[in-house]
Coordinates of C-alpha atoms in Angstrom, one line a residue:
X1 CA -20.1 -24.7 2.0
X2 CA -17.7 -21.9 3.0
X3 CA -17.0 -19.5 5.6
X4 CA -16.5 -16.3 4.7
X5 CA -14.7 -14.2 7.9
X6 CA -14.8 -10.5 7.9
X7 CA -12.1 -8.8 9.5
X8 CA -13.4 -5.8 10.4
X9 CA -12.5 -2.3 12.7
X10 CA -14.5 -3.4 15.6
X11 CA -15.9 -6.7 14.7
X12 CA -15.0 -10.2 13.2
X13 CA -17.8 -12.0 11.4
X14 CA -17.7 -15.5 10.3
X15 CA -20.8 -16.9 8.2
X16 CA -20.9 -19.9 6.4
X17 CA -23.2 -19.8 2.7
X18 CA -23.4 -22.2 0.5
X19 CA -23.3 -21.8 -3.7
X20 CA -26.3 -20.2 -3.8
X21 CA -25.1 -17.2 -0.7
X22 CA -27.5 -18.3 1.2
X23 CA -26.6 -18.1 5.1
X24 CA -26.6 -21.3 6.9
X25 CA -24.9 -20.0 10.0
X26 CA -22.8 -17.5 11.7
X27 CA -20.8 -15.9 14.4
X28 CA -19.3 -12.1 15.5
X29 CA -17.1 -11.3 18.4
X30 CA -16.2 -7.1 19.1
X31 CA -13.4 -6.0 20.0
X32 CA -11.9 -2.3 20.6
X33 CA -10.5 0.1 18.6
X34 CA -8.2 2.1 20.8
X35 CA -7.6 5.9 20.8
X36 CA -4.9 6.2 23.5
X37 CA -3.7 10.1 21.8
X38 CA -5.2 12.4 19.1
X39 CA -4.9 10.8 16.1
X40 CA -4.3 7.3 17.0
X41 CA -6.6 4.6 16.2
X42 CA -5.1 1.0 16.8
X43 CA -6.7 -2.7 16.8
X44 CA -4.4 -5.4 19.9
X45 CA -3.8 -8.0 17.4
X46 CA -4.1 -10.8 20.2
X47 CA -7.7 -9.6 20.4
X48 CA -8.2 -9.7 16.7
X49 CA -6.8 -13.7 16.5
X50 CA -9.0 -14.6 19.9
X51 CA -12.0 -13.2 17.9
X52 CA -11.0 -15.0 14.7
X53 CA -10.7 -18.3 16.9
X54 CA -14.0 -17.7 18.5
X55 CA -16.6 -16.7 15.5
X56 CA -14.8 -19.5 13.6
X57 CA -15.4 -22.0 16.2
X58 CA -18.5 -21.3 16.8
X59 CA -19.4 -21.7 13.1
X60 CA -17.3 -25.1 12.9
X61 CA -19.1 -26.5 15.8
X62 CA -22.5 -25.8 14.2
X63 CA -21.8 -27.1 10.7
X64 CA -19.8 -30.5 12.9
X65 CA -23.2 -30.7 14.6
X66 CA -25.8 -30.4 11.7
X67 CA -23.4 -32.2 9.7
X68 CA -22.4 -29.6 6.6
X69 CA -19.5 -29.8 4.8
X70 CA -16.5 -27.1 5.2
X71 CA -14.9 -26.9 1.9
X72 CA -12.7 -23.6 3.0
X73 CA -12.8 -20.8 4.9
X74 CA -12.0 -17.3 3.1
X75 CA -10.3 -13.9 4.4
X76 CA -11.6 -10.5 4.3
X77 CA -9.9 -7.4 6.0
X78 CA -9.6 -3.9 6.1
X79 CA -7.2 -2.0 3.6
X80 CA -4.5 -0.5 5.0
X81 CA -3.6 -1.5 8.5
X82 CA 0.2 -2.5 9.3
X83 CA 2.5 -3.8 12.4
X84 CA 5.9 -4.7 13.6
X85 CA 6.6 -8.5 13.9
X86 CA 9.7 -10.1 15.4
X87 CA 11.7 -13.0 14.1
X88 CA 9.0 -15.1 15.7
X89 CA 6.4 -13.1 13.7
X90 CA 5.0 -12.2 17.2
X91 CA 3.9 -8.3 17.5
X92 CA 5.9 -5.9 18.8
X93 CA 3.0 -3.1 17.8
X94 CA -0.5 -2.6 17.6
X95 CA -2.4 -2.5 14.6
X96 CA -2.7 0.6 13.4
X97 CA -5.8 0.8 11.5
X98 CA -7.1 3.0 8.2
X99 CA -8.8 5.7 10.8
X100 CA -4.8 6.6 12.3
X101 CA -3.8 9.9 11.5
X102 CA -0.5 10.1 13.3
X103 CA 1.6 10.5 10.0
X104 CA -0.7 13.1 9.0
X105 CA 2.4 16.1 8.8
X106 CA 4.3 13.9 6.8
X107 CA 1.5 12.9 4.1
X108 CA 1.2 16.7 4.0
X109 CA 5.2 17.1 3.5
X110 CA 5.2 15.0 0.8
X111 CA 2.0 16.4 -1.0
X112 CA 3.7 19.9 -0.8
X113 CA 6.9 18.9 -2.5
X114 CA 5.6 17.0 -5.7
X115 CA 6.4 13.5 -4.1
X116 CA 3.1 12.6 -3.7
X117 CA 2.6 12.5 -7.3
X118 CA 5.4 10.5 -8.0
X119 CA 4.4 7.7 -5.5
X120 CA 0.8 7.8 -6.9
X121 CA 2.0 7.5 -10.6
X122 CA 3.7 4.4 -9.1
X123 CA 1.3 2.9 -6.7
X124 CA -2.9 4.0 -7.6
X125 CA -2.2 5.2 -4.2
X126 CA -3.3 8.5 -2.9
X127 CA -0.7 9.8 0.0
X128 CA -2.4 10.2 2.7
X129 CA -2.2 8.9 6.7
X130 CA -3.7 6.3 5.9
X131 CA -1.6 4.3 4.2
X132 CA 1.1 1.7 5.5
X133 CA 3.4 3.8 3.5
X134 CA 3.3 7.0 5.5
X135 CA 2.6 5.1 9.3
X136 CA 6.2 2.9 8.3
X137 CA 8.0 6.5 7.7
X138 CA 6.4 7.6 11.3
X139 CA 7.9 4.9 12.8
X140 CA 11.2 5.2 11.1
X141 CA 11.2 8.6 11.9
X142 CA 9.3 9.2 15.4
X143 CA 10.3 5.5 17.4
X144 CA 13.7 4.4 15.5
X145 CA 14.8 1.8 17.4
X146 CA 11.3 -0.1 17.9
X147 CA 11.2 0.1 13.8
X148 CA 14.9 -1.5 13.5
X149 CA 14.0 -4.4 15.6
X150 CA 11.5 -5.8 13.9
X151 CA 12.2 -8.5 12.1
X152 CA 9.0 -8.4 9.6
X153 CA 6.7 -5.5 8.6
X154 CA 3.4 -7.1 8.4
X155 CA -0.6 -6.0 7.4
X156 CA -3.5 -7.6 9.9
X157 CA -4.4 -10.1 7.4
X158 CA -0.5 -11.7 7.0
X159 CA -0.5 -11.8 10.7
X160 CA -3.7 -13.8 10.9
X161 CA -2.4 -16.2 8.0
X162 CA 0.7 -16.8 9.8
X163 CA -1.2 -18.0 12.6
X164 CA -3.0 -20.0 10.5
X165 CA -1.2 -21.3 8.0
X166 CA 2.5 -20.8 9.0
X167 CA 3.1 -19.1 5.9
X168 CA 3.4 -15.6 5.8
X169 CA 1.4 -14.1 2.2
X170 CA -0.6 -11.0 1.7
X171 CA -3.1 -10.7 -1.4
X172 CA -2.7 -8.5 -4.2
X173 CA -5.4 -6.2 -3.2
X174 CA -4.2 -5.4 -0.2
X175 CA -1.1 -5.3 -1.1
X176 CA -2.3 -2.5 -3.7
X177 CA -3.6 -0.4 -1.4
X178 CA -0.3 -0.4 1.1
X179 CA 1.4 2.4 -1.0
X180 CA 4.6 0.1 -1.5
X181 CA 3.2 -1.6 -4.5
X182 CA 4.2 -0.8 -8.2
X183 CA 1.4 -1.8 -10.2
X184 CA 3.6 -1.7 -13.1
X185 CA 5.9 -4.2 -12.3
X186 CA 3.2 -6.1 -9.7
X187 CA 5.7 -6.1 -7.0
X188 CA 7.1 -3.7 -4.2
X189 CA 8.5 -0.9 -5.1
X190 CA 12.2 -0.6 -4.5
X191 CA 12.6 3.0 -4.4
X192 CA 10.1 3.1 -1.6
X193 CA 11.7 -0.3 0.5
X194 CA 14.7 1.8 0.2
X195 CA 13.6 4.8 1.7
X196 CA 11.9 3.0 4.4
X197 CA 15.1 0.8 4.6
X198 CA 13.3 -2.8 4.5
X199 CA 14.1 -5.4 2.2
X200 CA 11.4 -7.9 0.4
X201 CA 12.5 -10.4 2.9
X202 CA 11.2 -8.3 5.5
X203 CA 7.9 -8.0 3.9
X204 CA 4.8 -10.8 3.2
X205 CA 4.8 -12.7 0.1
X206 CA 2.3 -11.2 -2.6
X207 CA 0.1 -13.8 -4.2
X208 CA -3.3 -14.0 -6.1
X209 CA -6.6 -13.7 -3.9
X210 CA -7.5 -17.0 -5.3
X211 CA -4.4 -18.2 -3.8
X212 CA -4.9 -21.6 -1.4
X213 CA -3.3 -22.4 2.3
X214 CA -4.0 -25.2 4.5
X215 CA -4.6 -24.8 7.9
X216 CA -2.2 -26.7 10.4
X217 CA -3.4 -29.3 11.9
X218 CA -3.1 -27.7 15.3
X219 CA -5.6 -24.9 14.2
X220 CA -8.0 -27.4 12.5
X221 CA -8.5 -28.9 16.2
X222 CA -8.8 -25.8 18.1
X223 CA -11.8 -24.7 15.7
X224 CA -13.5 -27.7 14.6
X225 CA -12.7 -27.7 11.4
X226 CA -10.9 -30.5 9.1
X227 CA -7.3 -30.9 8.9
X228 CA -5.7 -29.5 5.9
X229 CA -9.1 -27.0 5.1
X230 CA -8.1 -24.7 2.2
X231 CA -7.9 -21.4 3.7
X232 CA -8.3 -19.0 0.6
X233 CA -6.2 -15.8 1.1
X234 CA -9.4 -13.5 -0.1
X235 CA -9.1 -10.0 -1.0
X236 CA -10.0 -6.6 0.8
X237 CA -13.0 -5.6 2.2
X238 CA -13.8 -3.1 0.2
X239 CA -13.2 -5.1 -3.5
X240 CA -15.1 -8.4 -1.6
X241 CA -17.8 -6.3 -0.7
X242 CA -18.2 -5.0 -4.6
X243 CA -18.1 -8.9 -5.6
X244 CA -20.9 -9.7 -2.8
X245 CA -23.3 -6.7 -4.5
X246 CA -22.8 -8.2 -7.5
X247 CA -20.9 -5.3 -9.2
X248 CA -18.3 -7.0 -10.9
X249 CA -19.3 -5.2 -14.2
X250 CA -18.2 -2.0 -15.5
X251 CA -21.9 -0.7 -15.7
X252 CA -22.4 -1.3 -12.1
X253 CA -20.9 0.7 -9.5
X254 CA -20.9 -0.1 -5.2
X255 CA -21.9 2.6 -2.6
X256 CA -21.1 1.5 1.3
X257 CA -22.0 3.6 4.3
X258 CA -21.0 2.2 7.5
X259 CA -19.3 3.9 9.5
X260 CA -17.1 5.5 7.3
X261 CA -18.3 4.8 3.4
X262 CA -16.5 4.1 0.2
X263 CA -17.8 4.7 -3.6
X264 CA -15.4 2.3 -5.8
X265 CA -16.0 0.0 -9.4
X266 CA -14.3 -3.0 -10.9
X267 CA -12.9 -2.2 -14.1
X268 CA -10.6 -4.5 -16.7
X269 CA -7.8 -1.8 -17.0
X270 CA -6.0 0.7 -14.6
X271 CA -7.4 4.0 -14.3
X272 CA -5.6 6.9 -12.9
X273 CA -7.2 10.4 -11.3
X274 CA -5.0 13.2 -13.2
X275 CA -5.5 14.8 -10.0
X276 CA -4.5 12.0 -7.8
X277 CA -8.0 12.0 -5.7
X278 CA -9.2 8.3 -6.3
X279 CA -7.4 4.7 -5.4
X280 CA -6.8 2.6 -7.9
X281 CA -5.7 -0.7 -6.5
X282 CA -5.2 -4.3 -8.5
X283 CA -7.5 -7.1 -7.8
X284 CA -5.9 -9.7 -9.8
X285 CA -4.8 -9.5 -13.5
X286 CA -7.6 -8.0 -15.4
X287 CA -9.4 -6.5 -12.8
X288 CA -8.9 -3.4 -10.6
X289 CA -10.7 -1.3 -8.2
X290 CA -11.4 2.2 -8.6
X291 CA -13.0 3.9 -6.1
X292 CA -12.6 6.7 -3.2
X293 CA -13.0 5.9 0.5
X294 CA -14.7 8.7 3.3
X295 CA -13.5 9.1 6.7
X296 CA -17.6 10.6 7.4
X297 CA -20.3 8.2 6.8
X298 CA -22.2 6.9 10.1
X299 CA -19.8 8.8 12.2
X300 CA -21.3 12.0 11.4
X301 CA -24.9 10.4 12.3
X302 CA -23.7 9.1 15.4
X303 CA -22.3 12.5 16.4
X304 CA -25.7 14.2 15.0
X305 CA -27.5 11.3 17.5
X306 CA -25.5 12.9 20.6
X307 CA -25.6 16.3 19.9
X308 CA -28.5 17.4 17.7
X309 CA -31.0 15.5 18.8
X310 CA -33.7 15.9 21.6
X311 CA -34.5 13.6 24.4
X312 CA -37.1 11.9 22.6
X313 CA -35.5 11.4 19.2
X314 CA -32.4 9.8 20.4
X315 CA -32.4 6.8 18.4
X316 CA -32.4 6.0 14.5
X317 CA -35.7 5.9 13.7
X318 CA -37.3 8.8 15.4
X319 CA -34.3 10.7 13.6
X320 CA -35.1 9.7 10.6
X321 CA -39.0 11.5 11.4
X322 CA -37.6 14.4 12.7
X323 CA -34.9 15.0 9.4
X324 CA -37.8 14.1 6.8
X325 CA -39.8 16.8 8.1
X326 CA -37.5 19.1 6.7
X327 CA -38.2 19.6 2.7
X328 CA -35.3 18.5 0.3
X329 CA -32.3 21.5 0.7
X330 CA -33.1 21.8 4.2
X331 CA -34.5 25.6 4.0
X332 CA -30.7 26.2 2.1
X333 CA -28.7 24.9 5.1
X334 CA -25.4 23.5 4.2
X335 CA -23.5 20.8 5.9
X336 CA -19.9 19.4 5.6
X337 CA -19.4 16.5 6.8
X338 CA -15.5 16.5 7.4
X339 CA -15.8 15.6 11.4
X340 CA -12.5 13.3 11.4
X341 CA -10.7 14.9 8.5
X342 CA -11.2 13.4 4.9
X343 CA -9.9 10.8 2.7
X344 CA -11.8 10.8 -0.9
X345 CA -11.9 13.5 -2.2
X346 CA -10.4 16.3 0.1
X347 CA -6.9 14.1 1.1
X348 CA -6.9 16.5 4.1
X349 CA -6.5 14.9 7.4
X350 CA -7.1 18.4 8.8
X351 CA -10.0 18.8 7.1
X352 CA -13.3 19.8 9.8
X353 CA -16.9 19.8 10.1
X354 CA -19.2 22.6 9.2
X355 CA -22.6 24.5 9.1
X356 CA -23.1 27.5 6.1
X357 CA -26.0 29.4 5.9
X358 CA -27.6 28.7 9.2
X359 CA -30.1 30.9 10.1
X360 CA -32.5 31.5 13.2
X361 CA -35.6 29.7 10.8
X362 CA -33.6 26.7 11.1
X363 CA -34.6 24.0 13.0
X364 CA -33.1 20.5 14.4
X365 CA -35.3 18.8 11.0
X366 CA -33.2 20.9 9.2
X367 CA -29.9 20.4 11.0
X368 CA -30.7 16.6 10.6
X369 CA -31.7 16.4 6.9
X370 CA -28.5 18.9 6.5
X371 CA -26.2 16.4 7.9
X372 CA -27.6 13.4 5.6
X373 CA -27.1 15.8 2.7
X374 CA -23.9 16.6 3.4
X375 CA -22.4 12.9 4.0
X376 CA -24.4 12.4 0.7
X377 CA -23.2 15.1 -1.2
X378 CA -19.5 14.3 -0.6
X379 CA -20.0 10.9 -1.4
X380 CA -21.4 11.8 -5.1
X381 CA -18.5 13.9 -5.1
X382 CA -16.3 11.0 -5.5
X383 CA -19.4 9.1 -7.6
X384 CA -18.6 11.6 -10.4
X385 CA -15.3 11.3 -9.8
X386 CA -15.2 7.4 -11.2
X387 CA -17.7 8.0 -13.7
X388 CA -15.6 10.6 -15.0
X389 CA -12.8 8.5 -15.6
X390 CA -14.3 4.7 -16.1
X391 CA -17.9 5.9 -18.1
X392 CA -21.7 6.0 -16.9
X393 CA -22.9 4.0 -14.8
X394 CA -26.5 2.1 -14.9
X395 CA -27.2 2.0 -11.4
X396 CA -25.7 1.5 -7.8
X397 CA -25.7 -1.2 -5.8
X398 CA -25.5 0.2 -2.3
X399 CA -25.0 -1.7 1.5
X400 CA -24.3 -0.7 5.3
X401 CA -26.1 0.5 7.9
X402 CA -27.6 3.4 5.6
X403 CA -29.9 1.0 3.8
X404 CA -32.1 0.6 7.0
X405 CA -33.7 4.6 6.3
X406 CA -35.7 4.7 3.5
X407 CA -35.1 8.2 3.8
X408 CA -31.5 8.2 3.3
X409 CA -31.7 5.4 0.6
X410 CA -34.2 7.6 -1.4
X411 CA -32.2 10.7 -0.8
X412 CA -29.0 8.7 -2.1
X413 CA -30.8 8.3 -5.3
X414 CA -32.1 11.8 -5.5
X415 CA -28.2 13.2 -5.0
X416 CA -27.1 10.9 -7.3
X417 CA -29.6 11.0 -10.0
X418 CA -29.3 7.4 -9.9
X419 CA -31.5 4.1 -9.6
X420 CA -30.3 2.4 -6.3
X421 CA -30.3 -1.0 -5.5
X422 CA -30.0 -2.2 -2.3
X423 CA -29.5 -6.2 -1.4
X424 CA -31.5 -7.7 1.5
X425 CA -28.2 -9.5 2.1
X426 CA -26.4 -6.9 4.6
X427 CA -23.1 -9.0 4.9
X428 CA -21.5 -8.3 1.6
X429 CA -17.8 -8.6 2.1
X430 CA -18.6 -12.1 4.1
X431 CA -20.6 -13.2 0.7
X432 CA -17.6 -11.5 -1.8
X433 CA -15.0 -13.4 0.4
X434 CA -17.2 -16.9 -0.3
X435 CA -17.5 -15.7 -3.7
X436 CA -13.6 -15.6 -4.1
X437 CA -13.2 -19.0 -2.2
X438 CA -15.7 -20.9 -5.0
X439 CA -14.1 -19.2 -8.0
X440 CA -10.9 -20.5 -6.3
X441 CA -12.0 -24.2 -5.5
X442 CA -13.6 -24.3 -8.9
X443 CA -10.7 -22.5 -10.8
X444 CA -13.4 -20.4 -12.4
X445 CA -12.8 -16.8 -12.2
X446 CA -15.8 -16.1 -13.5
X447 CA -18.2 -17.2 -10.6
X448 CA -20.4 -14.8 -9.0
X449 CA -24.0 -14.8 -7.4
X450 CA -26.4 -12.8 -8.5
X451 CA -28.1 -10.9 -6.4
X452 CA -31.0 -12.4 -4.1
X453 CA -34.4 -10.4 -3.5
X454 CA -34.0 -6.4 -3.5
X455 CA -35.5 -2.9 -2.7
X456 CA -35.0 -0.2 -5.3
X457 CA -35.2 3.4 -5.6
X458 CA -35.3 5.5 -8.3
X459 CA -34.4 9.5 -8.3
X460 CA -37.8 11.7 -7.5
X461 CA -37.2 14.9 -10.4
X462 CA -38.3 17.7 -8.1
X463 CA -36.2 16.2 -5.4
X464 CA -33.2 15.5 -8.0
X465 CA -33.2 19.2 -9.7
X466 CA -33.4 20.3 -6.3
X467 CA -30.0 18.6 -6.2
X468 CA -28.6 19.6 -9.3
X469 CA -28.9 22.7 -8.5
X470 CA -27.1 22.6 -4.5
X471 CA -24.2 20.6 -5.9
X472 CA -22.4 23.1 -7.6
X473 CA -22.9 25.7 -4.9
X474 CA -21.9 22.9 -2.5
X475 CA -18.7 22.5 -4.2
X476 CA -17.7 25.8 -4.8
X477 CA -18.2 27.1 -1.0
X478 CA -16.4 23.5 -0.1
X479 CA -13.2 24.9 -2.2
X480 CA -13.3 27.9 -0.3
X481 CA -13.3 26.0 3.1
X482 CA -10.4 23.9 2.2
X483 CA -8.2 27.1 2.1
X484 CA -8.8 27.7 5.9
X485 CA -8.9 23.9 7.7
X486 CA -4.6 23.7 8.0
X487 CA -5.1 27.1 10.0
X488 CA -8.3 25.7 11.8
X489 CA -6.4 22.7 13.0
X490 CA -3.7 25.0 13.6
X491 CA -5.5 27.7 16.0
X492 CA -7.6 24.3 17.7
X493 CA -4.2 22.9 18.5
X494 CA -2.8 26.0 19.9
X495 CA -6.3 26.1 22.1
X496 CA -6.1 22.4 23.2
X497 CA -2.1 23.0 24.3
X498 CA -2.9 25.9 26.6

């Protein structure tokens, strides 16, 4: 058996399935994700390891006590985090997470001048505040000497393998995804380490997400597990995730909505977006992950929870009531979803939230249903997107909290046009990472697990032309808005500082 541990934003699961993904046990421990100033969003890495210890403990001490074999535990993360480490590879920062928008003005500097191109032809990475790339250059830039005395410039994920393992590695799909990786040459890029004035030294060793460590003894002891227990580097939790819906084929493509929400596909060859609007990040040799990521996907719900709904509807379910009694279009209300600025496939960190078209007919069923459309629509933005570039697509295999409406899962297929699949195993990246771990243990890159028992949906046609029709109009007002959010964030800034 093997654990597959899920790093996540707010959460750490550990579960431990066996060859089959079935789940014999498991564990999760929260933690915060601090916002101490507009645009911050940082993890306390002490927090992170504590939760690490405490789900993987827990799991040990179950498998110790029903007697089940550990054959390795695996890593998934986030994409995208970074932190200062000193010569003792202890933090001198946070983590600053994916969701930190602090080098926004200098994602946009770059994007005006050309360089942004230049680094993406380079990288597969879209410039944006979210990357390691841009939150190193605000720290050179904003807190100098805190950036020269770090000794290492570390991800969450080479942190927690230090602790681990004493060896200081980060896999090749995260290391994709930092912005400092030339996927031409599979190695950092120097131009960039120069700018940022690091050297390789300074920076974790890349090395296939097959790759195998052995937890110290030390470790082994404090979570009841054996000594020497090959601890399998894993991958990102986006690309684990596509692995766990079983969408490591080019026909196949994987649609999350969690809190935020991601649209990506594993193809054999690089692709990259002429206009720079998708990631396209290495997962080992012959594969890569295309895909875009949304800032809006169960944030926008939550915020719709707490503001549009009544006294009475203010949970999930009766929401869902209210929003389906609202015909498909809701009564031609438009909603953009851009509450906390937009990654995929705006790249506009100043990118806001609106109503078009709302009219005294309209109603909260409407304002609900509009909201779901909206987060829906932008997410087939970035469907068509991929499909554009890697080919057609026979059907999406979709996870996250989403799948628990039947209304939003049928209107996902309906905006798409697509048959949708979802898995009635919810942890996918958990699964993914165990996935990597057997391929690794059996040297087999080829092993996957197909997926278990499943609920599908296929498109409804007067409820799909519907949406044929209000995508193009969607778009086209969308293009207009994006003229105006830089001045919108501007005049709201000028508002907040009086």
């Amino acid at each position: 058996m093997i654990i597959g541990l899920d790093v996540g934003t707010t959460n750490t699961k550990a579960v431990l399935f066996d060859q089959t993904g079935k789940t014999w046990a498991s564990a999760k421990s929260g933690y915060a994700l601090a916002q101490r100033q507009p645009g911050y969003a940082e993890q306390d890495p002490v927090a992170i390891l504590a939760a690490v210890k405490q789900t993987v403990q827990q799991v040990g001490q179950q498998a110790q006590q029903a007697g089940w074999p550990i054959e390795a535990l695996v890593i998934s993360t986030a994409m995208h985090s970074v932190l200062l480490l000193d010569q003792q590879h202890q933090p001198l920062t946070p983590v600053i997470t994916w969701a930190d928008n602090r080098s926004a003005a200098i994602a946009h500097e770059w994007q005006q001048d050309q360089q942004a191109t230049a680094i993406y032809q380079r990288t597969g990475t879209p410039v944006h505040p979210m990357t390691p790339l841009c939150k190193l250059r605000w720290l050179q830039l904003r807190q100098p000497a805190l950036y020269q005395s770090a000794s290492y410039i570390s991800d969450l994920k080479s942190y927690l393998c230090w602790h681990l393992t004493q060896e200081f590695v980060i896999d090749t799909s995260l290391a994709s995804a930092t912005g400092l990786y030339n996927w031409q040459r599979e190695a950092w890029d120097d131009a960039l380490l120069d700018l940022l004035q690091i050297t390789p030294q300074q920076m974790p060793k890349i090395v296939p997400i097959t790759q195998q460590l052995s937890l110290t003894q030390q470790m082994a002891t404090a979570l009841s597990l054996p000594t020497n227990l090959p601890i399998v580097v894993g991958a990102s939790d986006g690309a684990l995730s596509n692995l766990g819906l079983a969408t490591s084929q080019a026909e196949q493509i994987a649609l999350t909505i969690g809190t935020s929400g991601a649209v990506r596909i594993i193809s054999e060859q690089p692709h990259l977006d002429p206009a720079g609007r998708l990631f396209c990040y290495q997962l080992r040799k012959n594969q890569w992950l295309i895909g875009g990521p949304v800032n809006n996907g169960g944030l926008v719900l939550q915020w719709a929870e707490q503001n549009l709904a009544t006294p009475t509807t203010k949970h999930y379910q009766p929401l869902w009531q209210m929003a389906s009694e609202s015909p498909a279009g809701a009564h031609g209300l438009l909603f953009y979803p851009y509450l906390n600025g937009e990654r995929a496939p705006l790249w506009d960190a100043t990118a806001s939230g609106s109503f078009i078209g709302l009219t005294q007919r309209h109603q909260r069923a409407d304002m609900l249903r509009s909201v779901l459309e909206g987060v829906t629509l932008n997410l087939s933005v970035v469907y068509q997107q991929i499909t554009a570039l890697t080919g057609p697509v026979t059907a999406i295999h979709a996870a996250g909290g989403f799948a628990q409406s039947t209304l939003w899962c049928q209107l996902v297929a309906d905006v798409f046009g697509q048959n949708v699949v979802i898995p009635t195993q919810v942890e996918s990246s958990s699964l993914g990472a165990a996935i990597v771990g057997w391929q690794s243990l059996r040297n087999d890159p080829n092993f996957s697990i197909p997926l278990q028992s499943t609920r599908n949906y296929q498109p409804q046609p007067e409820n799909q032309q519907i949406y044929q029709e209000l995508l193009p109009l969607w778009q086209k007002l969308g293009q207009n808005l994006t003229q105006q959010y830089q001045t919108i964030a501007h005049w709201q800034q000028h508002l907040d500082n009086q």
